[in-house]
Coordinates of C-alpha atoms in Angstrom, one line a residue:
X91 CA -12.1 9.4 -9.4
X92 CA -11.1 9.0 -5.8
X93 CA -11.6 5.2 -5.7
X94 CA -9.3 4.6 -8.6
X95 CA -6.6 7.1 -7.2
X96 CA -6.8 5.4 -3.8
X97 CA -6.4 2.1 -5.4
X98 CA -3.3 3.4 -7.4
X99 CA -1.8 4.8 -4.2
X100 CA -2.1 1.4 -2.6
X101 CA -0.6 -0.4 -5.6
X102 CA 2.3 2.0 -5.6
X103 CA 2.9 1.4 -1.8
X104 CA 3.0 -2.3 -2.5
X105 CA 5.2 -1.9 -5.5
X106 CA 2.7 -3.6 -7.7
X107 CA 2.3 -2.4 -11.3
X108 CA -0.8 -0.4 -12.5
X109 CA -2.0 2.0 -15.2
X110 CA -4.7 4.6 -14.9
X111 CA -5.8 6.4 -18.0
X112 CA -8.6 8.4 -19.9
X113 CA -9.0 8.1 -23.6
X114 CA -9.6 11.3 -25.6
X115 CA -12.9 13.1 -25.2
X116 CA -14.3 10.4 -22.9
X117 CA -15.5 10.6 -19.4
X118 CA -14.4 7.3 -18.0
X119 CA -11.2 6.8 -16.0
X120 CA -9.9 3.3 -16.4
X121 CA -7.5 1.5 -14.1
X122 CA -5.8 -1.8 -14.5
X123 CA -4.1 -3.1 -11.3
X124 CA -1.7 -6.1 -11.5
X125 CA -1.8 -8.6 -8.6
X126 CA 1.9 -9.2 -8.6
X127 CA 5.1 -7.6 -9.5
X128 CA 6.1 -9.7 -12.5
X129 CA 7.2 -8.0 -15.8
X130 CA 5.3 -9.5 -18.6
X131 CA 6.6 -9.5 -22.2
X132 CA 4.3 -9.2 -25.3
X133 CA 5.2 -12.3 -27.5
X134 CA 2.8 -12.4 -30.4
X135 CA 0.3 -9.5 -29.9
X136 CA -2.6 -11.9 -29.1
X137 CA -2.2 -11.0 -25.5
X138 CA -4.9 -8.9 -23.7
X139 CA -4.1 -6.0 -21.5
X140 CA -2.3 -2.7 -21.5
X141 CA 0.8 -2.6 -23.6
X142 CA 3.8 -0.4 -23.0
X143 CA 6.5 -0.3 -25.8
X144 CA 9.8 1.5 -26.4
X145 CA 10.7 3.7 -29.4
X146 CA 13.4 1.1 -30.6
X147 CA 11.2 -2.0 -30.3
X148 CA 13.5 -3.6 -27.9
X149 CA 11.0 -3.5 -24.9
X150 CA 7.4 -4.5 -25.3
X151 CA 5.6 -5.1 -22.0
X152 CA 2.1 -5.6 -20.9
X153 CA -0.1 -5.4 -17.7
X154 CA -2.2 -8.6 -18.6
X155 CA -6.0 -8.6 -18.0
X156 CA -5.9 -12.1 -16.6
X157 CA -3.4 -11.0 -13.9
X158 CA -5.1 -7.8 -13.0
X159 CA -8.2 -6.2 -11.3
X160 CA -9.9 -3.5 -13.6
X161 CA -11.9 -0.5 -12.4
X162 CA -13.8 2.1 -14.3
X163 CA -15.5 5.1 -13.2
X164 CA -17.0 8.3 -14.6
X165 CA -15.3 11.5 -13.5
X166 CA -16.5 15.1 -13.3
X167 CA -14.2 17.7 -14.7
X168 CA -12.8 20.0 -12.0
X169 CA -11.5 23.5 -12.3
X170 CA -7.7 23.3 -12.1
X171 CA -5.7 26.1 -10.8
X172 CA -2.8 26.8 -13.2
X173 CA -0.7 30.0 -13.2
X174 CA -0.3 31.0 -16.7
X175 CA 3.5 31.7 -17.1
X176 CA 6.2 31.4 -19.7
X177 CA 8.7 28.6 -19.0
X178 CA 12.3 29.7 -20.1
X179 CA 15.0 27.2 -20.2
X180 CA 18.1 29.2 -19.4
X181 CA 20.6 26.2 -20.1
X182 CA 22.7 27.8 -22.9
X183 CA 24.6 24.5 -23.5
X184 CA 21.4 22.5 -23.9
X185 CA 20.1 25.2 -26.5
X186 CA 23.4 25.0 -28.4
X187 CA 23.5 21.2 -28.3
X188 CA 20.0 20.9 -29.8
X189 CA 20.5 23.5 -32.4
X190 CA 23.8 21.7 -33.5
X191 CA 21.8 18.4 -33.6
X192 CA 19.1 20.1 -35.9
X193 CA 21.8 21.6 -38.1
X194 CA 23.4 18.1 -38.6
X195 CA 19.9 16.7 -39.5
X196 CA 19.4 19.5 -42.1
X197 CA 22.8 18.8 -43.6
X198 CA 22.1 15.1 -43.9
X199 CA 18.7 15.8 -45.6
X200 CA 20.6 18.2 -48.0
X201 CA 23.1 15.4 -48.6
X202 CA 20.0 13.2 -49.6
X203 CA 20.3 10.7 -46.7
X204 CA 16.6 11.1 -46.0
X205 CA 13.7 13.6 -46.4
X206 CA 12.7 14.1 -42.8
X207 CA 14.1 13.1 -39.4
X208 CA 12.5 13.8 -35.9
X209 CA 15.1 14.9 -33.4
X210 CA 14.4 15.2 -29.7
X211 CA 16.1 16.2 -26.4
X212 CA 15.5 15.3 -22.8
X213 CA 15.3 18.0 -20.1
X214 CA 15.5 17.4 -16.4
X215 CA 13.4 19.2 -14.0
X216 CA 13.8 19.2 -10.2
X217 CA 10.7 18.3 -8.3
X218 CA 9.6 19.9 -5.0
X219 CA 6.7 18.2 -3.1
X220 CA 5.6 16.6 -6.2
X221 CA 2.4 14.4 -6.1
X222 CA 1.9 12.2 -9.1
X223 CA -1.9 11.8 -8.1
X224 CA -2.3 15.6 -8.4
X225 CA -0.4 15.6 -11.5
X226 CA -2.5 13.0 -13.1
X227 CA -5.7 14.9 -12.1
X228 CA -4.3 18.0 -13.7
X229 CA -3.5 16.1 -16.9
X230 CA -7.1 14.8 -17.3
X231 CA -8.6 18.2 -16.5
X232 CA -6.3 20.3 -18.6
X233 CA -6.1 18.1 -21.8
X234 CA -9.4 16.5 -22.2
X235 CA -8.9 15.7 -26.0
X236 CA -5.7 13.7 -25.3
X237 CA -4.9 10.3 -24.0
X238 CA -3.9 11.0 -20.4
X239 CA -2.2 8.3 -18.4
X240 CA -0.1 7.4 -15.4
X241 CA 1.9 4.0 -15.7
X242 CA 3.9 2.3 -12.9
X243 CA 5.9 -0.8 -12.8
X244 CA 8.7 -1.3 -10.2
X245 CA 10.9 -2.6 -12.8
X246 CA 10.2 0.3 -15.2
X247 CA 9.4 3.3 -13.1
X248 CA 6.7 5.9 -13.4
X249 CA 5.7 7.4 -16.7
X250 CA 2.9 10.1 -17.2
X251 CA 1.7 11.9 -20.2
X252 CA -1.1 13.5 -22.3
X253 CA -0.5 12.5 -25.9
X254 CA -2.6 13.9 -28.9
X255 CA -1.4 11.2 -31.2
X256 CA -3.3 7.9 -32.0
X257 CA -1.1 5.2 -33.4
X258 CA -3.9 2.7 -34.2
X259 CA -7.4 1.6 -33.4
X260 CA -8.6 -1.8 -34.5
X261 CA -12.1 -3.3 -34.0
X262 CA -12.2 -6.7 -35.6
X263 CA -10.9 -6.0 -39.1
X264 CA -11.8 -2.3 -39.3
X265 CA -8.9 0.3 -38.4
X266 CA -8.4 3.9 -37.7
X267 CA -5.3 6.0 -37.5
X268 CA -4.1 9.6 -37.9
X269 CA -1.3 11.5 -39.6
X270 CA -0.3 14.3 -37.2
X271 CA 2.6 16.7 -37.8
X272 CA 3.3 20.3 -37.8
X273 CA 3.5 22.5 -34.6
X274 CA 2.3 26.1 -33.8
X275 CA 1.8 27.7 -30.4
X276 CA -1.8 29.0 -29.9
X277 CA -2.4 32.7 -30.3
X278 CA -5.5 34.9 -29.9
X279 CA -6.0 34.7 -33.6
X280 CA -8.9 32.5 -34.8
X281 CA -7.1 31.6 -38.0
X282 CA -4.3 29.1 -38.1
X283 CA -1.8 29.6 -41.0
X284 CA 0.6 26.9 -41.8
X285 CA 3.8 27.5 -43.7
X286 CA 5.4 25.3 -46.5
X287 CA 7.6 23.5 -44.0
X288 CA 4.8 22.2 -41.9
X289 CA 2.6 21.3 -44.8
X290 CA 5.3 19.2 -46.4
X291 CA 6.1 17.6 -42.9
X292 CA 2.4 16.6 -42.6
X293 CA 2.4 15.2 -46.2
X294 CA 5.4 12.9 -45.4
X295 CA 3.6 11.4 -42.6
X296 CA 0.3 10.8 -44.5
X297 CA 2.0 9.3 -47.5
X298 CA 4.0 7.0 -45.4
X299 CA 1.0 5.7 -43.4
X300 CA -1.1 5.2 -46.4
X301 CA 1.7 3.4 -48.4
X302 CA 2.2 1.1 -45.5
X303 CA -1.5 0.3 -45.0
X304 CA -2.2 -0.4 -48.5
X305 CA 0.0 -3.5 -48.1
X306 CA -2.5 -4.9 -45.5
X307 CA -5.8 -3.2 -46.2
X308 CA -8.3 -3.8 -48.9
X309 CA -9.7 -0.2 -48.4
X310 CA -8.0 3.1 -47.1
X311 CA -10.0 6.2 -46.6
X312 CA -8.1 9.5 -46.2
X313 CA -9.6 12.8 -44.9
X314 CA -8.4 16.3 -46.0
X315 CA -5.9 17.8 -43.5
X316 CA -7.2 20.0 -40.9
X317 CA -6.0 21.9 -37.8
X318 CA -6.5 20.6 -34.2
X319 CA -5.4 22.0 -30.9
X320 CA -3.9 19.9 -28.1
X321 CA -3.6 22.0 -25.0
X322 CA -1.8 25.3 -26.2
X323 CA -0.4 23.7 -29.3
X324 CA -1.8 23.4 -32.8
X325 CA -1.1 20.6 -35.2
X326 CA -2.2 19.4 -38.7
X327 CA -4.1 16.2 -38.7
X328 CA -5.5 13.8 -41.3
X329 CA -7.8 11.0 -40.5
X330 CA -7.1 7.6 -42.1
X331 CA -9.4 4.6 -41.9
X332 CA -10.1 1.4 -43.7
X333 CA -10.6 -2.5 -43.6
X334 CA -7.7 -4.8 -43.1
X335 CA -7.2 -7.8 -45.3
X336 CA -8.4 -11.2 -43.7
X337 CA -4.8 -12.4 -43.4
X338 CA -3.3 -9.3 -41.8
X339 CA -2.7 -9.5 -38.0
X340 CA -2.3 -6.7 -35.5
X341 CA 1.4 -7.3 -35.0
X342 CA 2.0 -6.9 -38.7
X343 CA 0.2 -3.6 -38.9
X344 CA 1.9 -2.2 -35.8
X345 CA 5.3 -3.2 -37.1
X346 CA 4.5 -1.4 -40.4
X347 CA 3.4 1.8 -38.7
X348 CA 5.8 2.1 -35.7
X349 CA 7.7 4.3 -35.6
X350 CA 5.8 6.8 -37.8
X351 CA 7.5 9.6 -39.8
X352 CA 5.9 11.8 -37.0
X353 CA 8.3 10.6 -34.5
X354 CA 11.1 9.1 -36.4
X355 CA 11.4 10.4 -40.1
X356 CA 11.3 9.2 -43.6
X357 CA 12.6 6.8 -44.9
X358 CA 12.1 5.1 -41.5
X359 CA 15.3 2.9 -41.4
X360 CA 17.8 5.6 -42.4
X361 CA 16.2 8.4 -40.2
X362 CA 16.0 5.9 -37.2
X363 CA 19.7 5.1 -37.6
X364 CA 20.5 8.7 -37.6
X365 CA 18.5 9.3 -34.4
X366 CA 20.2 6.4 -32.5
X367 CA 23.5 7.5 -33.6
X368 CA 23.3 11.3 -33.0
X369 CA 20.8 12.1 -30.1
X370 CA 23.3 10.7 -27.6
X371 CA 20.5 9.7 -25.2
X372 CA 18.2 6.7 -24.9
X373 CA 14.5 7.7 -25.6
X374 CA 13.3 4.4 -24.0
X375 CA 9.6 4.7 -24.0
X376 CA 9.3 8.3 -25.4
X377 CA 7.9 8.1 -28.8
X378 CA 7.2 4.3 -28.2
X379 CA 3.4 3.4 -28.0
X380 CA 0.9 2.3 -25.3
X381 CA -2.8 1.5 -24.8
X382 CA -5.3 -1.2 -24.8
X383 CA -4.2 -4.4 -26.6
X384 CA -7.0 -6.8 -27.6
X385 CA -9.2 -5.6 -24.8
X386 CA -12.9 -6.2 -24.4
X387 CA -13.3 -3.5 -21.7
X388 CA -16.2 -1.8 -23.1
X389 CA -17.6 -3.9 -26.0
X390 CA -18.1 -7.5 -26.9
X391 CA -15.6 -7.5 -29.7
X392 CA -11.8 -7.4 -29.2
X393 CA -10.5 -3.9 -29.5
X394 CA -7.0 -2.4 -29.6
X395 CA -6.6 1.3 -29.0
X396 CA -3.0 2.4 -29.2
X397 CA -1.2 5.7 -28.7
X398 CA 2.2 7.3 -29.4
X399 CA 3.9 8.2 -26.3
X400 CA 4.4 11.9 -26.7
X401 CA 4.1 15.0 -24.3
X402 CA 5.3 12.6 -21.5
X403 CA 7.7 12.6 -18.6
X404 CA 9.5 10.0 -16.5
X405 CA 9.4 10.5 -12.7
X406 CA 12.7 9.6 -11.1
X407 CA 12.7 10.4 -7.3
X408 CA 13.0 14.1 -7.0
X409 CA 13.4 14.6 -10.7
X410 CA 11.2 14.7 -13.9
X411 CA 12.7 13.7 -17.2
X412 CA 10.8 15.5 -19.9
X413 CA 11.0 14.6 -23.7
X414 CA 10.5 17.0 -26.7
X415 CA 10.9 16.4 -30.5
X416 CA 10.6 18.3 -33.7
X417 CA 10.2 17.3 -37.1
X418 CA 13.2 18.4 -39.2
X419 CA 13.0 19.0 -42.9
X420 CA 15.3 21.0 -45.5
X421 CA 13.3 24.1 -44.5
X422 CA 13.9 23.8 -40.7
X423 CA 15.6 26.7 -38.8
X424 CA 17.5 25.5 -35.8
X425 CA 16.6 28.3 -33.6
X426 CA 12.9 27.9 -34.4
X427 CA 13.0 24.2 -33.8
X428 CA 14.5 25.1 -30.2
X429 CA 11.5 27.3 -29.6
X430 CA 9.0 24.7 -30.7
X431 CA 10.7 22.3 -28.2
X432 CA 10.2 24.8 -25.5
X433 CA 6.5 25.2 -26.4
X434 CA 6.0 21.5 -26.3
X435 CA 7.6 21.2 -22.8
X436 CA 4.9 23.4 -21.3
X437 CA 2.4 20.6 -21.6
X438 CA 4.1 18.7 -18.7
X439 CA 5.5 21.7 -17.0
X440 CA 1.9 22.9 -16.4
X441 CA 1.3 19.9 -14.1
X442 CA 4.6 19.9 -12.2

């Protein structure tokens, strides 16, 4: 891994864009290092490279393959020294603000505005002697089943994360995606029990994705829901796969799926409008998507492998901006949603 990390340090020192990442349960660390500081837009989704897109769809950028050097190495997992401790946010104002936001979302659901909305908050954490290289190594070692990455562009900044959620994988005309919802902190129990609220939330996500994909696919296969752990958090997951129609392009499929009910709500347009009006901060790239676009890195055919930008943070000088969201339904309890957001924040806090 040292070769790629040293290359990343050099790029950062030159203010040249790069991304280093590891896909879930794989052993390769991949780096794409741009040879200039241009900011490239994605125009028609036929471009090749690493895409980095915002939640609201207003910013869709790419580190292009044809403007970059690519490195790939096999890494060996290291023991990571992490002190197990509970992180407590003592900011009473932040707690009250988030619980009031959740209450407002529940009220809108009860009034029939939408069935589900995903509400989020941003938390600022002061950094002391922070090293993003060490942080990336910790992400890779602590969360092997996630998409772990570090992205830098001088016109965007530094983003890092370890997301458990795949948006879409396409090889030629076959596709894979997932429905992921429900959150539960890991305990010593071997059995994970889900309440009605979490099961309904998961079903909203699954139904939405399947309905959208049936418009562009001749075949859609759906697995039974099952529990999966990402770090110290459990989720409910459903695998969805199939074959795209011959006339369906990648751009059309992405626009149908993003943002999914797992990060926005259902129906999408109404819940998204509520988020933009009531969260009172700009998510920017949190709950956007990122990953390989039309790449041919490891296989002969063109492949796109995209992930939702969750469990992530933005590094700003001596401060980290952490982002956490919770799915709100009619059965949500504001105080429990606050606690869920605290649990989700530990993914990034463990590496700071």
